[in-house]
Coordinates of C-alpha atoms in Angstrom, one line a residue:
X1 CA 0.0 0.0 0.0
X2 CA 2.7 2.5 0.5
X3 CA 3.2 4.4 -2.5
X4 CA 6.1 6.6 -3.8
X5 CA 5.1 10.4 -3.2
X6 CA 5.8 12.7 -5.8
X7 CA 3.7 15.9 -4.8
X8 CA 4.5 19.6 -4.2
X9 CA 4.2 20.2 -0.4
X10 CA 3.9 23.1 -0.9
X11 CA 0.6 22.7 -3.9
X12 CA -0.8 19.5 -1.6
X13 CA -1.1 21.8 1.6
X14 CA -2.2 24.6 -0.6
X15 CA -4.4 22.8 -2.2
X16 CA -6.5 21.6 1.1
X17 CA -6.0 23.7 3.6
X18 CA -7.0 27.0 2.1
X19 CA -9.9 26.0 0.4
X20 CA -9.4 23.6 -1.8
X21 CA -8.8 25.7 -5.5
X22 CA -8.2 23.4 -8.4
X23 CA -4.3 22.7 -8.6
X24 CA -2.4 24.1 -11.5
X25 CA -2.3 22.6 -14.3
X26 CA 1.1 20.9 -15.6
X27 CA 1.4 19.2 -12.3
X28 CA 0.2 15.4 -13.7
X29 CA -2.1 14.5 -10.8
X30 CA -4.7 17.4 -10.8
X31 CA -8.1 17.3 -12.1
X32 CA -7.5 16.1 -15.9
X33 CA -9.5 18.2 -18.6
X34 CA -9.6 15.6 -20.9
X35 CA -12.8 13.6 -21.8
X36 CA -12.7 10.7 -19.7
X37 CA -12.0 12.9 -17.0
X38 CA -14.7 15.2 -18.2
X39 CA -17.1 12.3 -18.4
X40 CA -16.0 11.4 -14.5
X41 CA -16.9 15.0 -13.1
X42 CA -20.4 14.8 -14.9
X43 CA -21.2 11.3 -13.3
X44 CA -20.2 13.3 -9.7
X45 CA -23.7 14.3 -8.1
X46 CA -23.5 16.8 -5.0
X47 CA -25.1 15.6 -2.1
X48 CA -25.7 17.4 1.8
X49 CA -24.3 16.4 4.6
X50 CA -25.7 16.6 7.8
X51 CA -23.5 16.8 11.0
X52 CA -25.6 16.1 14.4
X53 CA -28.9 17.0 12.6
X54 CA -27.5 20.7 11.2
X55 CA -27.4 20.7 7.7
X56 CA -23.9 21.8 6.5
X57 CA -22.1 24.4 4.4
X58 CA -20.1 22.0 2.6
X59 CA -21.1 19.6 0.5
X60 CA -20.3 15.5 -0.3
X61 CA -20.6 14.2 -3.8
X62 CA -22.0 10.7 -4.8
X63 CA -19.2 9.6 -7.4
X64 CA -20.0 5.3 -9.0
X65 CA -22.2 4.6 -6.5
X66 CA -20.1 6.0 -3.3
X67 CA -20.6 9.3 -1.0
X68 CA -18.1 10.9 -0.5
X69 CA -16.9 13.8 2.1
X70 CA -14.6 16.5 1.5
X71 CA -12.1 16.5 4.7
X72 CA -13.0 20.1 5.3
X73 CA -15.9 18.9 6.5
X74 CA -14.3 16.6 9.2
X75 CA -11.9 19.7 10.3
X76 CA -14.3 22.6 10.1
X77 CA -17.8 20.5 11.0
X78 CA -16.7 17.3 13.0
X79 CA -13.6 19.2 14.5
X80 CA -10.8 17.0 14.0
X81 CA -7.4 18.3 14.1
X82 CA -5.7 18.5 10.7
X83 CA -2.2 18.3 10.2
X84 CA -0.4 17.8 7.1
X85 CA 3.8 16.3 6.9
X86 CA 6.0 18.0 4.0
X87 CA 8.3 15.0 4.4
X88 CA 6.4 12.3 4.0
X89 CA 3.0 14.4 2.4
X90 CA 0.4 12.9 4.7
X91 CA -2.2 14.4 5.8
X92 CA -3.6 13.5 9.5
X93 CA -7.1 13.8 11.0
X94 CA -8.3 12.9 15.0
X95 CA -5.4 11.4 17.3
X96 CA -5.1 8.4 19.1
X97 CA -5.7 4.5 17.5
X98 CA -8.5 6.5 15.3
X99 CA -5.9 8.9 13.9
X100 CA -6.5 8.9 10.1
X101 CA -3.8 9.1 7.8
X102 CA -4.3 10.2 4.2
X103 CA -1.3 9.7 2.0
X104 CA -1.8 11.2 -1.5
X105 CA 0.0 10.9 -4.5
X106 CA -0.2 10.1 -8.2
X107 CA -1.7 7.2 -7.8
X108 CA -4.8 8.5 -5.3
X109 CA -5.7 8.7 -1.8
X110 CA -4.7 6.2 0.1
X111 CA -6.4 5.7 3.9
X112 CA -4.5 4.3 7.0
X113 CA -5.6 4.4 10.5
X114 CA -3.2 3.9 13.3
X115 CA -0.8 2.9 10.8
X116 CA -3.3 0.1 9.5
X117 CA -3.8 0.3 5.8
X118 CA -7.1 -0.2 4.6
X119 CA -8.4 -1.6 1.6
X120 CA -9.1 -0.5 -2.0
X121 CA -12.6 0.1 -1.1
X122 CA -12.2 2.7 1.5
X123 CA -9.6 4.6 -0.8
X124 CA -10.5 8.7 -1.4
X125 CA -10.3 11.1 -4.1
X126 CA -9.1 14.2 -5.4
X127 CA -11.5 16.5 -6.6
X128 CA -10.5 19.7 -8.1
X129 CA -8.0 20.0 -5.3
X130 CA -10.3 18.9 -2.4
X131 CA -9.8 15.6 -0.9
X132 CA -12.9 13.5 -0.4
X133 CA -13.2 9.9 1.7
X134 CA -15.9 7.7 1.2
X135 CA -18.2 7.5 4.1
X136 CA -18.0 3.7 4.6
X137 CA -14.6 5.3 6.0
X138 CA -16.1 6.8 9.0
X139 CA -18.6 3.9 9.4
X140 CA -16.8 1.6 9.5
X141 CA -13.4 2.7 11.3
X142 CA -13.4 6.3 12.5
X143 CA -16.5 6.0 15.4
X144 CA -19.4 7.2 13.6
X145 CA -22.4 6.0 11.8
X146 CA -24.1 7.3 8.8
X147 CA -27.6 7.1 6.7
X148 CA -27.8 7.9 3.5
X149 CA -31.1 9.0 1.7
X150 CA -31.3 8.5 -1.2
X151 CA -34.4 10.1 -2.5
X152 CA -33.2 13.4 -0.8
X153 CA -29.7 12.6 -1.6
X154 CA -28.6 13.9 2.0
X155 CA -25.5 12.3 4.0
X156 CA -26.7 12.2 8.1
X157 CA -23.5 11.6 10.4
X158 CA -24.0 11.5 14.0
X159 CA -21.2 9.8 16.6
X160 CA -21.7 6.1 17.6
X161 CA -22.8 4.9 21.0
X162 CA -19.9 3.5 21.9
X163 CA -18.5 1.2 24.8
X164 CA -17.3 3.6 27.7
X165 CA -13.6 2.4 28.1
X166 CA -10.5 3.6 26.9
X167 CA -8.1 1.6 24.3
X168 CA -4.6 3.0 24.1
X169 CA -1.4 2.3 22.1
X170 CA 1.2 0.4 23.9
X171 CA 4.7 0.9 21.7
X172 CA 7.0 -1.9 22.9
X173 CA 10.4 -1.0 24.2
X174 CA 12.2 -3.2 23.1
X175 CA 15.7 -3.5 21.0
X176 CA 16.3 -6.2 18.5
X177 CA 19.6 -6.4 17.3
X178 CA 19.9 -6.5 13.3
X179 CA 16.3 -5.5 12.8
X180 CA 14.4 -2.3 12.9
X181 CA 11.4 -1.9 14.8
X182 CA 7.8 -0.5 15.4
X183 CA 6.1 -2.2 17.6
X184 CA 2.5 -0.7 18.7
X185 CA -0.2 -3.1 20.3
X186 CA -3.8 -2.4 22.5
X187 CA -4.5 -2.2 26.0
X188 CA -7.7 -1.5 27.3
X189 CA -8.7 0.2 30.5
X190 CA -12.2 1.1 32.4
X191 CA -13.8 -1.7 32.2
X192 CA -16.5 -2.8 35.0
X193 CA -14.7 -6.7 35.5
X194 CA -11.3 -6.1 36.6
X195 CA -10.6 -9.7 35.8
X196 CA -12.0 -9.5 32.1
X197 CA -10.0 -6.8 32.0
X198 CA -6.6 -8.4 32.3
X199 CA -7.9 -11.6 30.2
X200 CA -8.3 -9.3 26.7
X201 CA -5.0 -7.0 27.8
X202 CA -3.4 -10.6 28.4
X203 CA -4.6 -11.7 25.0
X204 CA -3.5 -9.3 23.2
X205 CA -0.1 -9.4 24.8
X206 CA 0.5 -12.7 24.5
X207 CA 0.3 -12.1 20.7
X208 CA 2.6 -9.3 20.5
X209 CA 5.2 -11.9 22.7
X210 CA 4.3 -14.8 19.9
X211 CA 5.7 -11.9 17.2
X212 CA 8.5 -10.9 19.2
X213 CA 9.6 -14.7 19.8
X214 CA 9.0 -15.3 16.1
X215 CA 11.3 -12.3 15.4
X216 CA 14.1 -13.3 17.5
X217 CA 14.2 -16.9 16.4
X218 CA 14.6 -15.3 12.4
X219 CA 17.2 -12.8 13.6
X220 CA 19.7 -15.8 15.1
X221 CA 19.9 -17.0 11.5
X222 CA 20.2 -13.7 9.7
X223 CA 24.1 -13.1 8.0
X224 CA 25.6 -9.9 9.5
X225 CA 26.1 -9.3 5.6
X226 CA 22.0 -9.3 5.4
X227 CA 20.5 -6.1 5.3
X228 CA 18.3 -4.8 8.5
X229 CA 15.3 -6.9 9.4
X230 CA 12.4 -5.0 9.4
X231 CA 9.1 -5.9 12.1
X232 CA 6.0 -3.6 12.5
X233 CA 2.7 -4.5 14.5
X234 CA 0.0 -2.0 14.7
X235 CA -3.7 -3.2 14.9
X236 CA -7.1 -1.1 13.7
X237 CA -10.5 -1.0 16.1
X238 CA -13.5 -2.3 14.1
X239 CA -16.2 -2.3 16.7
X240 CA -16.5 -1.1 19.7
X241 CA -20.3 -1.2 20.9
X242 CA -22.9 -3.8 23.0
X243 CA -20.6 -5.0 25.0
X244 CA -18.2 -6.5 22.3
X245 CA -14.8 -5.0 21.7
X246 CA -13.3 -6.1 17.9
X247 CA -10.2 -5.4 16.2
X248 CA -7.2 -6.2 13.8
X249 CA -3.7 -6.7 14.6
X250 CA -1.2 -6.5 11.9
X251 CA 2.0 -7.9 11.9
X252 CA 4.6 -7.1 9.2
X253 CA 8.5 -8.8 8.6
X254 CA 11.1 -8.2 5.7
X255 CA 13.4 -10.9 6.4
X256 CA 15.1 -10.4 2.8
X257 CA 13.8 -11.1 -0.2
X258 CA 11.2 -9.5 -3.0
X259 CA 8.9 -8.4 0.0
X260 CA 8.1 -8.7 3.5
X261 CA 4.8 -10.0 4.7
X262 CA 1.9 -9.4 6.6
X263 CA 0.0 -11.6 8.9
X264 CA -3.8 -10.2 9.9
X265 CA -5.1 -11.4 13.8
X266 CA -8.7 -10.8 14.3
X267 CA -9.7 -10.6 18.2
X268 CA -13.1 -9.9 19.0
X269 CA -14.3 -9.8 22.7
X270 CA -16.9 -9.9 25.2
X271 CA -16.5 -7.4 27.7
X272 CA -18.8 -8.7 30.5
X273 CA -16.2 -11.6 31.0
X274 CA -13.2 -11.4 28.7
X275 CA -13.8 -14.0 26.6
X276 CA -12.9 -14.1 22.6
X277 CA -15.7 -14.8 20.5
X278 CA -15.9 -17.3 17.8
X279 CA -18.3 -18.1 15.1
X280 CA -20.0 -20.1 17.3
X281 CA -21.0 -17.7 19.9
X282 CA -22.1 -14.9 17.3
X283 CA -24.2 -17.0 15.1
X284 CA -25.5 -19.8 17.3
X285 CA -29.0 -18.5 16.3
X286 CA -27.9 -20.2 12.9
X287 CA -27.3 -23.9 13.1
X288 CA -26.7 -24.1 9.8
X289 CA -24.2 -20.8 9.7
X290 CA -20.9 -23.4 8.9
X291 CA -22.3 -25.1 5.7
X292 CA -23.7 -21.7 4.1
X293 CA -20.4 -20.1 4.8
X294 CA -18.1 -23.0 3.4
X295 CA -20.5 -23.2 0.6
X296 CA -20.4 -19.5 -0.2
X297 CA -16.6 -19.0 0.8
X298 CA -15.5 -21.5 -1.8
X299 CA -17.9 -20.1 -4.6
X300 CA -16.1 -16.5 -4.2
X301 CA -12.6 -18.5 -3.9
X302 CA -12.4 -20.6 -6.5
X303 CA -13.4 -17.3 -8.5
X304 CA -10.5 -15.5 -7.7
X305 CA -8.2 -14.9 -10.1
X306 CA -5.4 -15.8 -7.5
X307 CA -6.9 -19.1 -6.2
X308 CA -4.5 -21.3 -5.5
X309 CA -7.3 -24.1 -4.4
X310 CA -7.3 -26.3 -1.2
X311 CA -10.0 -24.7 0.1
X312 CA -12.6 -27.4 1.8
X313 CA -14.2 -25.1 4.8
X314 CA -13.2 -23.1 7.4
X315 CA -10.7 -24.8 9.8
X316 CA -10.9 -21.8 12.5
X317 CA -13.6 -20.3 14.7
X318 CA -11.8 -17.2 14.5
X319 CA -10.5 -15.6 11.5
X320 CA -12.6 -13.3 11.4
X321 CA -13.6 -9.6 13.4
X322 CA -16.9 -7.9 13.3
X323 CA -17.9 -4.3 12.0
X324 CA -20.9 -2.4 12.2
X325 CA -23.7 -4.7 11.5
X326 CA -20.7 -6.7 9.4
X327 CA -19.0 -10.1 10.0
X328 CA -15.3 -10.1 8.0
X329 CA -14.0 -13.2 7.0
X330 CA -10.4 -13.4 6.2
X331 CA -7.5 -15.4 4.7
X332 CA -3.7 -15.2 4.6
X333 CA -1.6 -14.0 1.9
X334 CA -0.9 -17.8 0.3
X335 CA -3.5 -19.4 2.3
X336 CA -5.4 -20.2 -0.4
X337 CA -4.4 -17.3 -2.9
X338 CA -1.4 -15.7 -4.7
X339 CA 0.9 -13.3 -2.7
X340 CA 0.3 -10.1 -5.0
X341 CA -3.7 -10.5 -3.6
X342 CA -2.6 -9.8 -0.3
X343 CA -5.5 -10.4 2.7
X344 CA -8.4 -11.9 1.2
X345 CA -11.9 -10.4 2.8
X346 CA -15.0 -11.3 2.6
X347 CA -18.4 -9.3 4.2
X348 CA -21.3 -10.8 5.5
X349 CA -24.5 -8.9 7.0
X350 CA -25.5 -10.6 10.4
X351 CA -28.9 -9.8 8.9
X352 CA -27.4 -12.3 6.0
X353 CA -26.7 -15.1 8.2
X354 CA -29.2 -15.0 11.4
X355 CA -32.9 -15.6 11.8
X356 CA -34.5 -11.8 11.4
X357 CA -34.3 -10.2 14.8
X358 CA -31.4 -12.0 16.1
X359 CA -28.9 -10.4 18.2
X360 CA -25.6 -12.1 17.4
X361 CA -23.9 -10.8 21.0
X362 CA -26.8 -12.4 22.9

């Protein structure tokens, strides 16, 4: 995901921070003028956003089937601090494990949060200088939910009711010698069970440790003539509401080669006792849940351009994490697909795989 960044610091923080006027031409990556680009703008519909129940200034724009929001609107409306970086020309919005990263460049706008790159489908744009994000973007990973009417064509964001308790990034200080590090995992804090508590903090430790131990057994066989191993860990909350706390850890290496790798860890808790939640527990309404996800799973698969087959079911109760109203399947980089595909994803609506009116943290 991490691009080479070939903008103007001085045109990109022009361009957003003091208005948004259409970048000069000559550049390469402004607004082209030519007809598909012509074509694009026309298919662009403006849309309102609402922020609370007020009806704002600014304005989103519905662009192949998306909305979109102009990050003015999350500075100047929402109130999130804005920052931008001339040396590595990223913008940065909110603080925190929410703090969204925006990295633009020739090639578009690419979204991270707490360091965790998101996927194609959250991906902004660059609109006669503004940028926009899609508002799946805030849905699904920034803490606030949205309803889109269509009829009116008007955005409504309002904050989500979230659990009260605190999450905060824990950077390991720790040295590795031969290998360059940044290490950042979750603890949590606040909650009403002390003991629960300590059972997710000590979950989520234990897989930083299993990292760390996995880092240290590669760096006793690395040549002093190798280049610098590289590890990174940083993880992304998904859902933090009815009692259930869900997130992603990610856990990168270069060891040498033509690229490093990325493992995904989806932990998704119960905060009344500390226990981590499986398929079983979330859609026990569904007797039936394993054979239509197996059945489904390998349809989507075995239609991927980078199935490498050996898929015959899932063989975890846990590869997954939950968003809003959302159950994410995932799969490993060569677990049953090419490299160059990455993490392999795959939604489900609860309302796709319980009886209507189930409540999957029940």
């Amino acid at each position: 995901m991490n691009r080479s960044m070939k903008w103007s610091a001085g045109l990109l923080a022009g361009a957003l921070l003091f208005g948004g006027a259409a970048l000069p031409a000559g550049t390469g990556y402004a607004a082209g003028t030519g007809p598909v680009a012509k074509k694009a703008e026309a298919a662009q519909v403006q849309v309102g956003v609402k922020w609370k129940g007020a009806l704002s200034a600014q304005q989103g724009i519905l662009s192949g089937g998306r909305v979109y929001v102009p990050v003015t609107f999350l500075r100047d409306v929402v109130g999130l601090g804005l920052s931008y970086d001339s040396a590595s020309h990223i913008y940065s919005l909110g603080d925190g494990y929410r703090k969204l990263n925006l990295a633009v460049s020739e090639y578009g706008v690419d979204p991270s949060v707490n360091g965790y790159y998101l996927s194609e489908g959250y991906r902004g744009k660059l609109i006669k200088g503004h940028i926009y994000v899609p508002y799946k973007l805030l849905n699904d990973y920034l803490g606030y939910q949205s309803a889109w009417d269509a009829k009116a064509k008007r955005l409504s964001i309002d904050p989500r009711t979230e659990n009260s308790i605190t999450i905060k990034n824990v950077s390991l200080d720790k040295t590795l010698k031969g290998a360059s590090t940044k290490l950042i995992y979750p603890q949590v804090s606040g909650l009403a069970d002390e003991a629960a508590q300590k059972s997710i903090n000590a979950a989520l430790q234990s897989s930083m440790d299993r990292f760390v131990a996995q880092a240290e057994k590669d760096l006793k066989e690395r040549s002093a003539q190798d280049r610098e191993y590289e590890y990174d860990s940083t993880y992304v909350v998904t859902f933090n509401e009815k009692g259930v706390l869900s997130l992603v850890l990610a856990q990168s290496s270069y060891t040498g080669g033509a690229h490093g790798f990325t493992l995904t860890e989806g932990h998704t808790f119960s905060l009344k006792n500390g226990k981590e939640l499986g398929f079983s527990d979330l859609l026990k309404s569904n007797p039936g849940y394993k054979k239509q996800l197996n059945a489904d799973l390998a349809k989507k698969l075995k239609a991927h351009p980078g199935y490498l087959g050996g898929f015959k079911g899932l063989t975890s109760d846990r590869n997954f994490y939950v968003k809003p109203n959302t159950l994410t399947i995932y799969f490993q980089p060569y677990e049953y697909t090419a490299y160059a595909a990455g993490t392999i994803e795959y939604d489900y609506g609860f309302d796709q795989l319980l009886p209507k009116g189930a409540n999957p943290f029940k």
